């Protein structure tokens, strides 16, 4: 049987490879001796290698003038990056420990608001986290800044960072006209989208001029994306460009241009739509259009309805949602939106639903708070009796038009009247943190669900939102509820089990709120010395 000395005596690596491929049984060798010889020959081969020519050193990382977070906040970020386990959040998760997975995006958002940059030592872990979770990427890349992009060029695992925004390069300033023009003419699509947004935020009219200079040569899908960027800072100055886009060869581009024009109540298109809509709807009833003529189609009305929709109802809805809401007060003899919405529709319930749904879309498009209030109705009323829509998704959109405080008060009333089962989408549009009346309403509703014998995972979505959005000041109240849940005398084994789950869920929620408060304090800039 071959020994280590015999394997290595010839000094040929190829013989070792052959023995490994054929097997030591066929070569009558000792497997351990083969491995020893391979280890020895590996050292010999490496020792005999000639050093390769050194590659060029990478350019130094660009400077980032933003400050790093304070030391406690840096330690917290390291903890959050190390603890991103991917565990689910909310009432379905067991244990009383906070979910670091959900706290990481909150830390990133808060650090971004303070204007910090990512600590250099944590950039690799931050890029790894953004690679694993696409929802983290915008905030993570903003925090990583130019140094994160520089580092991503050295590791193919982080190449996603090179696709974000301007592709990793610095955008020219909006005032740098030569640089803007060159990048607009020669840049990649992502770079041009980012550039157009930057110019639009600085000078809206300049963005329209830039877009006009190449509009005729752009692809249809690119024209659509560029047109969408005009939503920011939309004004009457954009009307000539948008009016011309109504004749675009792409149906999607025409539809988007019409939508933007209808959001300008003083535009010519809005006037044409008002004339058509008020001819169909008035105090005397609803008479939907009998045809979709060329003028309607030019102004963005889609002729063919989706499956299950009648043509006339489909055309009526498009006319009403594109008409300026101000036209209805004159049409209904000076009545305010509340009174108009309450009017009966004598031509049938189906036309009433169609009309009110179109008014809802118009209120959202035109950001009209008065019409949104009228269409939402009272929060205490059953959802199915809402004046405008019983759809919670649509009601959430209407709520988004209202001021933050009014929105929170309306949702708090809804929660008190109907509980949390239907409140998830409505809570999602409320300003964070949920403070005052809204926070109290949510905690009270959770406690009511506990007393009713429900399980916390029945409200997992709301519990997850509460961990992210509830005001940390509610932590003390949750401590009391935790004690109540643990000490209460529940009849029946199942009810006692539910109580234990609630105590655990309340404990976790309180711990999460306190951790959020600590994060906020750690990120606060240090006060200057006197």
Coordinates of C-alpha atoms in Angstrom, one line a residue:
X1 CA 0.0 0.0 0.0
X2 CA 1.4 3.4 -1.0
X3 CA 2.6 5.7 1.8
X4 CA 2.9 9.5 1.9
X5 CA 6.5 9.3 1.0
X6 CA 5.8 7.2 -2.1
X7 CA 3.0 9.5 -3.2
X8 CA 5.2 12.5 -2.9
X9 CA 8.5 11.0 -3.9
X10 CA 7.9 11.6 -7.6
X11 CA 6.8 15.2 -6.9
X12 CA 4.1 15.0 -9.6
X13 CA 0.8 16.7 -8.9
X14 CA -0.8 14.8 -11.8
X15 CA -0.2 11.5 -10.1
X16 CA -2.0 12.6 -7.1
X17 CA -4.9 13.8 -9.2
X18 CA -5.0 10.4 -11.0
X19 CA -5.0 8.5 -7.7
X20 CA -7.9 10.7 -6.4
X21 CA -9.9 10.2 -9.6
X22 CA -9.4 6.4 -9.9
X23 CA -9.7 5.7 -6.2
X24 CA -7.0 4.5 -3.7
X25 CA -8.4 0.9 -4.0
X26 CA -7.3 0.7 -7.6
X27 CA -4.0 2.3 -6.9
X28 CA -3.6 0.2 -3.7
X29 CA -3.0 3.4 -1.7
X30 CA -3.8 4.7 1.7
X31 CA -6.5 7.4 1.6
X32 CA -5.0 9.3 4.5
X33 CA -1.6 9.2 2.9
X34 CA -3.1 10.6 -0.3
X35 CA -4.7 13.5 1.5
X36 CA -1.4 14.2 3.4
X37 CA 0.5 14.2 0.1
X38 CA -2.0 16.5 -1.5
X39 CA -1.7 19.0 1.3
X40 CA 2.1 18.9 1.1
X41 CA 2.1 19.3 -2.7
X42 CA -0.3 22.2 -2.4
X43 CA 2.1 24.1 -0.2
X44 CA 5.0 23.3 -2.6
X45 CA 3.0 24.5 -5.6
X46 CA 2.0 27.7 -3.9
X47 CA 5.5 28.4 -2.8
X48 CA 6.7 28.0 -6.3
X49 CA 4.3 30.5 -7.8
X50 CA 5.7 33.7 -9.2
X51 CA 3.9 36.8 -7.9
X52 CA 1.5 38.3 -10.5
X53 CA 1.8 41.9 -11.5
X54 CA -0.1 44.2 -9.2
X55 CA -3.3 45.6 -10.5
X56 CA -4.1 49.2 -10.5
X57 CA -5.2 50.6 -7.1
X58 CA -8.9 51.7 -7.1
X59 CA -9.5 55.4 -6.9
X60 CA -10.2 56.7 -3.4
X61 CA -13.8 56.8 -2.4
X62 CA -15.4 60.2 -3.0
X63 CA -16.0 62.5 -0.1
X64 CA -19.4 62.6 1.5
X65 CA -19.7 65.8 3.5
X66 CA -22.7 64.6 5.6
X67 CA -21.9 63.7 9.2
X68 CA -22.0 60.2 10.6
X69 CA -24.7 59.5 13.2
X70 CA -23.8 59.8 16.9
X71 CA -22.0 56.8 18.4
X72 CA -25.0 55.3 20.2
X73 CA -26.9 55.4 16.9
X74 CA -24.1 53.7 15.1
X75 CA -24.1 50.9 17.6
X76 CA -27.9 50.6 17.2
X77 CA -27.5 50.3 13.4
X78 CA -24.9 47.6 13.8
X79 CA -27.4 45.7 16.1
X80 CA -30.2 46.1 13.6
X81 CA -28.1 44.9 10.7
X82 CA -26.9 41.9 12.7
X83 CA -30.4 41.0 13.8
X84 CA -32.3 41.2 10.4
X85 CA -33.7 37.7 10.7
X86 CA -36.6 38.1 8.4
X87 CA -39.2 37.2 11.0
X88 CA -42.7 38.3 10.4
X89 CA -44.2 41.2 12.3
X90 CA -47.5 41.5 14.0
X91 CA -49.8 39.5 16.2
X92 CA -49.0 36.2 14.5
X93 CA -45.4 36.3 15.7
X94 CA -44.5 34.7 19.1
X95 CA -42.2 36.0 21.7
X96 CA -42.0 39.3 23.5
X97 CA -38.8 40.6 21.7
X98 CA -39.1 43.5 19.2
X99 CA -38.8 42.6 15.5
X100 CA -35.5 44.1 14.4
X101 CA -36.4 43.4 10.8
X102 CA -39.1 46.1 11.0
X103 CA -37.1 48.6 13.0
X104 CA -34.3 48.8 10.4
X105 CA -36.3 50.7 7.8
X106 CA -37.5 53.1 10.5
X107 CA -33.9 53.7 11.6
X108 CA -32.9 54.4 8.0
X109 CA -35.8 56.8 7.4
X110 CA -35.0 58.7 10.6
X111 CA -31.3 58.9 9.8
X112 CA -32.1 60.2 6.4
X113 CA -34.3 63.0 7.8
X114 CA -31.4 64.1 10.0
X115 CA -29.1 64.3 7.0
X116 CA -26.6 61.6 8.2
X117 CA -24.5 59.3 6.1
X118 CA -23.9 55.6 6.8
X119 CA -20.9 54.8 9.0
X120 CA -18.1 53.7 6.7
X121 CA -17.5 50.5 8.7
X122 CA -21.2 49.4 8.3
X123 CA -21.4 50.0 4.5
X124 CA -20.9 46.4 3.6
X125 CA -23.5 45.1 6.0
X126 CA -25.9 47.9 4.8
X127 CA -25.5 46.9 1.2
X128 CA -26.0 43.2 2.1
X129 CA -29.3 44.2 3.8
X130 CA -30.4 46.2 0.8
X131 CA -29.5 43.3 -1.5
X132 CA -31.7 40.9 0.5
X133 CA -34.6 43.4 0.8
X134 CA -35.6 45.5 -2.1
X135 CA -37.9 47.6 0.1
X136 CA -34.8 48.9 1.9
X137 CA -32.9 49.9 -1.2
X138 CA -34.1 53.5 -1.6
X139 CA -33.3 54.6 1.9
X140 CA -30.2 52.4 2.3
X141 CA -28.7 53.8 -1.0
X142 CA -29.5 57.3 0.0
X143 CA -27.8 56.8 3.3
X144 CA -24.8 55.0 1.7
X145 CA -24.4 57.9 -0.7
X146 CA -21.5 58.1 -3.2
X147 CA -19.2 55.9 -1.0
X148 CA -21.8 53.1 -1.2
X149 CA -21.8 53.4 -5.0
X150 CA -18.0 53.4 -5.0
X151 CA -18.0 50.2 -2.9
X152 CA -20.6 48.5 -5.0
X153 CA -18.4 48.8 -8.1
X154 CA -15.9 46.6 -6.3
X155 CA -18.3 43.7 -5.5
X156 CA -20.7 42.2 -8.1
X157 CA -23.1 41.2 -5.3
X158 CA -23.9 44.9 -4.9
X159 CA -24.4 45.8 -8.5
X160 CA -28.0 46.7 -7.8
X161 CA -26.7 49.9 -6.3
X162 CA -25.3 50.9 -9.7
X163 CA -28.8 50.7 -11.2
X164 CA -30.5 53.1 -8.8
X165 CA -31.0 56.7 -9.6
X166 CA -28.4 58.1 -11.9
X167 CA -26.5 54.9 -12.2
X168 CA -24.0 55.8 -9.6
X169 CA -22.8 59.1 -11.1
X170 CA -23.5 62.6 -9.8
X171 CA -26.3 64.4 -11.6
X172 CA -25.4 67.8 -12.9
X173 CA -27.0 70.6 -11.0
X174 CA -30.2 72.0 -12.5
X175 CA -28.4 75.3 -13.1
X176 CA -25.6 73.6 -15.1
X177 CA -27.4 73.9 -18.4
X178 CA -24.5 72.4 -20.5
X179 CA -24.3 69.4 -18.2
X180 CA -28.0 68.9 -18.1
X181 CA -28.3 69.1 -21.9
X182 CA -25.4 66.6 -22.4
X183 CA -26.8 64.0 -20.0
X184 CA -30.3 64.4 -21.4
X185 CA -29.0 63.7 -24.9
X186 CA -26.5 61.0 -24.1
X187 CA -27.5 59.5 -20.7
X188 CA -29.1 56.1 -20.0
X189 CA -32.8 56.0 -19.4
X190 CA -32.5 55.8 -15.6
X191 CA -30.1 58.8 -15.6
X192 CA -32.5 60.8 -17.8
X193 CA -35.5 60.0 -15.5
X194 CA -33.5 61.1 -12.4
X195 CA -32.3 64.2 -14.3
X196 CA -35.8 65.2 -15.4
X197 CA -37.1 64.8 -11.8
X198 CA -34.3 67.0 -10.5
X199 CA -34.9 69.7 -13.0
X200 CA -38.6 69.6 -12.4
X201 CA -38.2 70.1 -8.7
X202 CA -35.9 73.1 -9.3
X203 CA -37.7 74.8 -12.2
X204 CA -40.9 73.1 -13.5
X205 CA -41.0 75.0 -16.8
X206 CA -37.4 74.0 -17.6
X207 CA -38.3 70.3 -17.3
X208 CA -41.0 70.8 -19.9
X209 CA -38.6 72.6 -22.2
X210 CA -36.1 69.7 -21.8
X211 CA -38.8 67.1 -22.5
X212 CA -40.1 69.0 -25.5
X213 CA -36.6 69.1 -27.1
X214 CA -36.6 65.3 -27.7
X215 CA -40.3 64.3 -27.4
X216 CA -40.7 63.4 -31.0
X217 CA -37.9 60.9 -31.0
X218 CA -38.6 59.1 -27.6
X219 CA -40.1 55.6 -27.4
X220 CA -43.7 55.4 -26.4
X221 CA -42.9 53.7 -23.1
X222 CA -40.3 56.3 -22.3
X223 CA -42.7 59.1 -23.2
X224 CA -45.1 57.7 -20.7
X225 CA -42.6 57.6 -17.9
X226 CA -41.3 61.1 -18.6
X227 CA -44.9 62.4 -18.8
X228 CA -45.6 60.9 -15.4
X229 CA -42.8 63.0 -13.9
X230 CA -44.8 66.2 -14.6
X231 CA -47.2 65.3 -11.7
X232 CA -44.7 67.1 -9.4
X233 CA -45.3 70.8 -9.6
X234 CA -48.2 70.5 -12.1
X235 CA -49.5 73.9 -13.1
X236 CA -51.3 75.8 -15.8
X237 CA -47.9 76.5 -17.5
X238 CA -47.9 72.8 -18.4
X239 CA -51.2 72.9 -20.3
X240 CA -49.8 73.7 -23.8
X241 CA -47.5 70.7 -23.7
X242 CA -50.1 68.4 -22.3
X243 CA -52.7 69.6 -24.8
X244 CA -50.3 68.7 -27.6
X245 CA -49.8 65.3 -26.0
X246 CA -53.5 64.6 -26.4
X247 CA -52.7 63.9 -30.1
X248 CA -49.9 61.4 -29.2
X249 CA -49.8 58.2 -31.2
X250 CA -49.7 56.1 -28.0
X251 CA -53.1 55.6 -26.3
X252 CA -51.4 55.4 -22.8
X253 CA -49.6 58.7 -23.3
X254 CA -52.9 60.3 -24.5
X255 CA -54.7 59.0 -21.4
X256 CA -52.0 60.2 -19.0
X257 CA -52.0 63.7 -20.6
X258 CA -55.8 63.8 -20.3
X259 CA -55.6 62.8 -16.6
X260 CA -53.1 65.5 -15.9
X261 CA -55.1 68.1 -17.7
X262 CA -58.2 67.2 -15.8
X263 CA -56.3 67.8 -12.6
X264 CA -56.0 71.4 -13.7
X265 CA -59.6 72.7 -13.2
X266 CA -58.9 75.8 -15.3
X267 CA -57.6 73.9 -18.3
X268 CA -59.4 73.8 -21.7
X269 CA -59.9 70.1 -21.4
X270 CA -61.5 70.5 -18.0
X271 CA -63.9 73.0 -19.5
X272 CA -64.8 70.6 -22.3
X273 CA -65.4 67.8 -19.9
X274 CA -67.5 70.0 -17.6
X275 CA -69.7 70.9 -20.6
X276 CA -70.2 67.2 -21.5
X277 CA -70.7 66.0 -17.9
X278 CA -73.2 68.7 -16.9
X279 CA -75.2 67.8 -20.0
X280 CA -75.5 64.3 -18.6
X281 CA -76.1 65.0 -14.9
X282 CA -78.3 67.6 -13.2
X283 CA -81.2 68.2 -10.9
X284 CA -83.5 66.6 -13.4
X285 CA -81.6 63.3 -13.3
X286 CA -78.9 61.3 -15.1
X287 CA -78.8 60.8 -18.8
X288 CA -75.6 59.0 -19.8
X289 CA -74.1 59.6 -23.2
X290 CA -75.3 57.5 -26.1
X291 CA -72.1 57.5 -28.0
X292 CA -68.4 58.1 -27.6
X293 CA -67.6 60.6 -30.4
X294 CA -64.2 61.6 -31.7
X295 CA -64.0 64.7 -29.5
X296 CA -64.4 62.6 -26.4
X297 CA -61.8 60.1 -27.5
X298 CA -59.4 62.9 -28.3
X299 CA -59.8 64.2 -24.7
X300 CA -58.9 60.8 -23.2
X301 CA -62.3 59.0 -23.0
X302 CA -61.6 55.3 -23.6
X303 CA -64.4 54.0 -25.9
X304 CA -64.3 50.3 -25.1
X305 CA -65.4 49.4 -21.6
X306 CA -63.7 46.6 -19.5
X307 CA -65.5 43.3 -19.2
X308 CA -68.7 43.5 -17.2
X309 CA -69.2 47.3 -17.6
X310 CA -71.9 48.8 -19.8
X311 CA -70.7 51.3 -22.4
X312 CA -72.9 54.2 -21.3
X313 CA -72.0 53.8 -17.6
X314 CA -68.3 53.6 -18.6
X315 CA -68.4 56.8 -20.6
X316 CA -70.4 58.6 -18.0
X317 CA -67.9 57.8 -15.3
X318 CA -65.0 59.0 -17.4
X319 CA -66.7 62.4 -18.1
X320 CA -67.7 63.1 -14.5
X321 CA -64.3 62.2 -13.0
X322 CA -62.5 64.5 -15.5
X323 CA -64.8 67.4 -15.0
X324 CA -63.8 70.1 -12.5
X325 CA -65.8 69.6 -9.3
X326 CA -66.5 73.4 -9.2
X327 CA -68.9 73.0 -12.1
X328 CA -71.4 71.0 -10.0
X329 CA -72.3 73.8 -7.6
X330 CA -73.6 75.9 -10.5
X331 CA -75.3 72.9 -12.1
X332 CA -77.2 72.2 -8.8
X333 CA -78.3 75.7 -8.0
X334 CA -75.5 76.7 -5.6
X335 CA -75.7 73.7 -3.3
X336 CA -72.6 72.7 -1.5
X337 CA -70.9 69.3 -2.0
X338 CA -72.6 67.8 1.1
X339 CA -76.1 68.6 -0.2
X340 CA -75.3 67.5 -3.7
X341 CA -74.1 64.1 -2.6
X342 CA -77.2 63.7 -0.5
X343 CA -79.6 64.3 -3.4
X344 CA -81.6 61.3 -4.6
X345 CA -81.0 60.1 -8.1
X346 CA -84.4 59.4 -9.6
X347 CA -83.1 57.4 -12.5
X348 CA -82.1 54.4 -10.5
X349 CA -79.6 53.2 -7.8
X350 CA -77.1 52.0 -10.4
X351 CA -76.6 55.5 -11.8
X352 CA -76.2 56.9 -8.3
X353 CA -73.4 54.5 -7.6
X354 CA -71.7 55.2 -10.9
X355 CA -72.0 59.0 -10.3
X356 CA -70.7 58.9 -6.8
X357 CA -67.8 56.6 -7.7
X358 CA -66.8 59.1 -10.4
X359 CA -67.0 62.0 -8.0
X360 CA -64.7 60.1 -5.6
X361 CA -62.1 59.7 -8.4
X362 CA -62.5 63.4 -9.2
X363 CA -62.0 64.4 -5.6
X364 CA -58.8 62.3 -5.3
X365 CA -57.5 63.6 -8.6
X366 CA -58.2 67.2 -7.9
X367 CA -57.2 66.9 -4.2
X368 CA -60.5 68.5 -3.1
X369 CA -61.0 68.2 0.7
X370 CA -64.5 69.5 0.7
X371 CA -65.8 66.9 -1.7
X372 CA -63.8 64.2 0.0
X373 CA -65.5 65.0 3.3
X374 CA -68.9 64.9 1.7
X375 CA -68.2 61.6 0.0
X376 CA -66.7 59.9 3.0
X377 CA -69.7 60.6 5.2
X378 CA -69.8 60.1 8.9
X379 CA -67.1 57.7 10.3
X380 CA -69.6 56.2 12.7
X381 CA -72.0 55.2 9.9
X382 CA -71.9 51.6 8.6
X383 CA -69.3 51.4 5.7
X384 CA -72.0 50.1 3.3
X385 CA -74.0 53.3 3.7
X386 CA -71.1 55.7 2.7
X387 CA -72.3 58.4 0.3
X388 CA -69.5 57.9 -2.1
X389 CA -68.2 54.3 -1.8
X390 CA -68.3 51.4 0.5
X391 CA -64.8 50.3 -0.7
X392 CA -62.3 50.8 2.1
X393 CA -59.5 51.2 -0.5
X394 CA -61.3 54.1 -2.1
X395 CA -62.2 55.6 1.3
X396 CA -58.5 55.5 2.2
X397 CA -57.7 57.5 -0.9
X398 CA -60.4 60.0 0.0
X399 CA -58.9 60.3 3.5
X400 CA -55.5 61.0 2.0
X401 CA -56.8 64.3 0.7
X402 CA -57.8 65.6 4.2
X403 CA -55.4 67.4 6.5
X404 CA -53.4 65.1 8.8
X405 CA -55.3 65.9 12.0
X406 CA -58.7 65.6 10.5
X407 CA -57.7 62.4 8.9
X408 CA -56.6 60.9 12.2
X409 CA -59.8 62.0 14.0
X410 CA -62.0 60.4 11.3
X411 CA -60.2 57.1 11.5
X412 CA -60.3 57.2 15.3
X413 CA -64.0 57.6 15.1
X414 CA -64.2 54.7 12.6
X415 CA -62.2 52.4 14.9
X416 CA -64.4 53.3 17.9
X417 CA -67.5 52.5 15.9
X418 CA -66.4 49.5 13.9
X419 CA -63.3 48.0 15.6
X420 CA -60.1 47.1 13.9
X421 CA -61.2 44.4 11.5
X422 CA -61.9 46.8 8.7
X423 CA -59.5 49.6 9.7
X424 CA -56.2 48.3 8.3
X425 CA -56.2 50.3 5.0
X426 CA -57.6 53.4 6.7
X427 CA -54.8 53.4 9.3
X428 CA -52.2 53.1 6.6
X429 CA -52.9 56.6 5.3
X430 CA -52.7 58.3 8.7
X431 CA -49.7 60.5 9.7
X432 CA -47.1 58.8 11.8
X433 CA -46.8 58.5 14.8
X434 CA -50.4 57.8 15.7
X435 CA -50.8 60.2 18.5
X436 CA -53.6 61.5 20.7
X437 CA -57.1 60.3 19.9
X438 CA -56.0 57.9 17.1
X439 CA -53.4 56.1 19.3
X440 CA -55.8 55.8 22.2
X441 CA -58.6 54.5 19.9
X442 CA -56.3 51.7 18.5
X443 CA -55.1 50.6 21.9
X444 CA -58.6 50.6 23.3
X445 CA -59.8 48.5 20.3
X446 CA -57.0 46.0 20.8
X447 CA -58.0 45.7 24.5
X448 CA -61.7 45.3 23.5
X449 CA -60.7 42.5 21.1
X450 CA -58.8 40.8 24.0
X451 CA -61.8 41.0 26.3
X452 CA -64.0 39.6 23.5
X453 CA -61.8 36.4 23.4
X454 CA -60.2 37.0 20.0
X455 CA -56.7 36.0 19.3
X456 CA -54.0 38.6 18.5
X457 CA -53.1 37.0 15.2
X458 CA -56.6 37.9 13.9
X459 CA -55.3 41.4 13.9
X460 CA -51.7 40.7 12.7
X461 CA -51.8 43.4 10.1
X462 CA -52.9 46.1 12.5
X463 CA -50.4 44.9 15.2
X464 CA -47.6 45.1 12.6
X465 CA -48.7 48.6 11.7
X466 CA -48.9 49.6 15.4
X467 CA -45.3 48.5 16.0
X468 CA -44.2 50.9 13.3
X469 CA -46.7 53.7 13.7
X470 CA -48.1 53.9 17.3
X471 CA -46.8 56.8 19.4
X472 CA -44.2 55.5 21.9
X473 CA -46.1 57.4 24.6
X474 CA -48.7 54.5 24.5
X475 CA -46.1 52.1 26.0
X476 CA -47.2 52.7 29.6
X477 CA -50.8 52.0 28.7
X478 CA -49.7 48.7 27.1
X479 CA -47.9 47.7 30.2
X480 CA -51.1 48.0 32.1
X481 CA -52.9 45.9 29.5
X482 CA -50.2 43.3 29.7
X483 CA -50.8 43.0 33.4
X484 CA -54.6 42.9 33.0
X485 CA -54.3 40.1 30.3
X486 CA -52.1 38.0 32.6
X487 CA -54.1 38.5 35.8
X488 CA -57.6 38.2 34.3
X489 CA -59.7 35.2 35.2
X490 CA -60.9 33.6 31.9
X491 CA -63.4 30.8 31.9
X492 CA -62.3 27.9 29.7
X493 CA -58.9 26.6 28.6
X494 CA -59.1 28.3 25.2
X495 CA -59.8 31.7 26.6
X496 CA -56.9 31.4 29.0
X497 CA -54.7 30.6 26.1
X498 CA -55.8 33.6 24.2
X499 CA -55.1 35.8 27.2
X500 CA -51.5 34.5 27.3
X501 CA -51.1 35.3 23.6
X502 CA -52.4 38.8 24.2
X503 CA -50.1 39.4 27.2
X504 CA -47.2 38.4 25.0
X505 CA -48.3 40.6 22.1
X506 CA -48.8 43.7 24.3
X507 CA -45.4 43.1 25.9
X508 CA -43.8 42.9 22.5
X509 CA -45.6 46.0 21.3
X510 CA -44.6 48.0 24.4
X511 CA -41.0 46.9 24.0
X512 CA -41.0 47.9 20.4
X513 CA -42.3 51.3 21.1
X514 CA -39.7 51.9 23.8
X515 CA -37.0 50.8 21.4
X516 CA -38.3 53.2 18.8
X517 CA -38.2 56.0 21.3
X518 CA -34.6 55.1 22.2
X519 CA -33.6 55.1 18.5
X520 CA -35.1 58.5 18.0
X521 CA -33.2 59.9 21.0
X522 CA -29.9 58.3 19.8
X523 CA -30.3 59.9 16.4
X524 CA -30.9 63.4 17.7
X525 CA -27.9 65.6 17.1
X526 CA -25.9 66.5 20.2
X527 CA -26.6 69.9 21.6
X528 CA -23.7 72.3 21.1
X529 CA -21.6 73.0 24.1
X530 CA -22.3 76.3 25.9

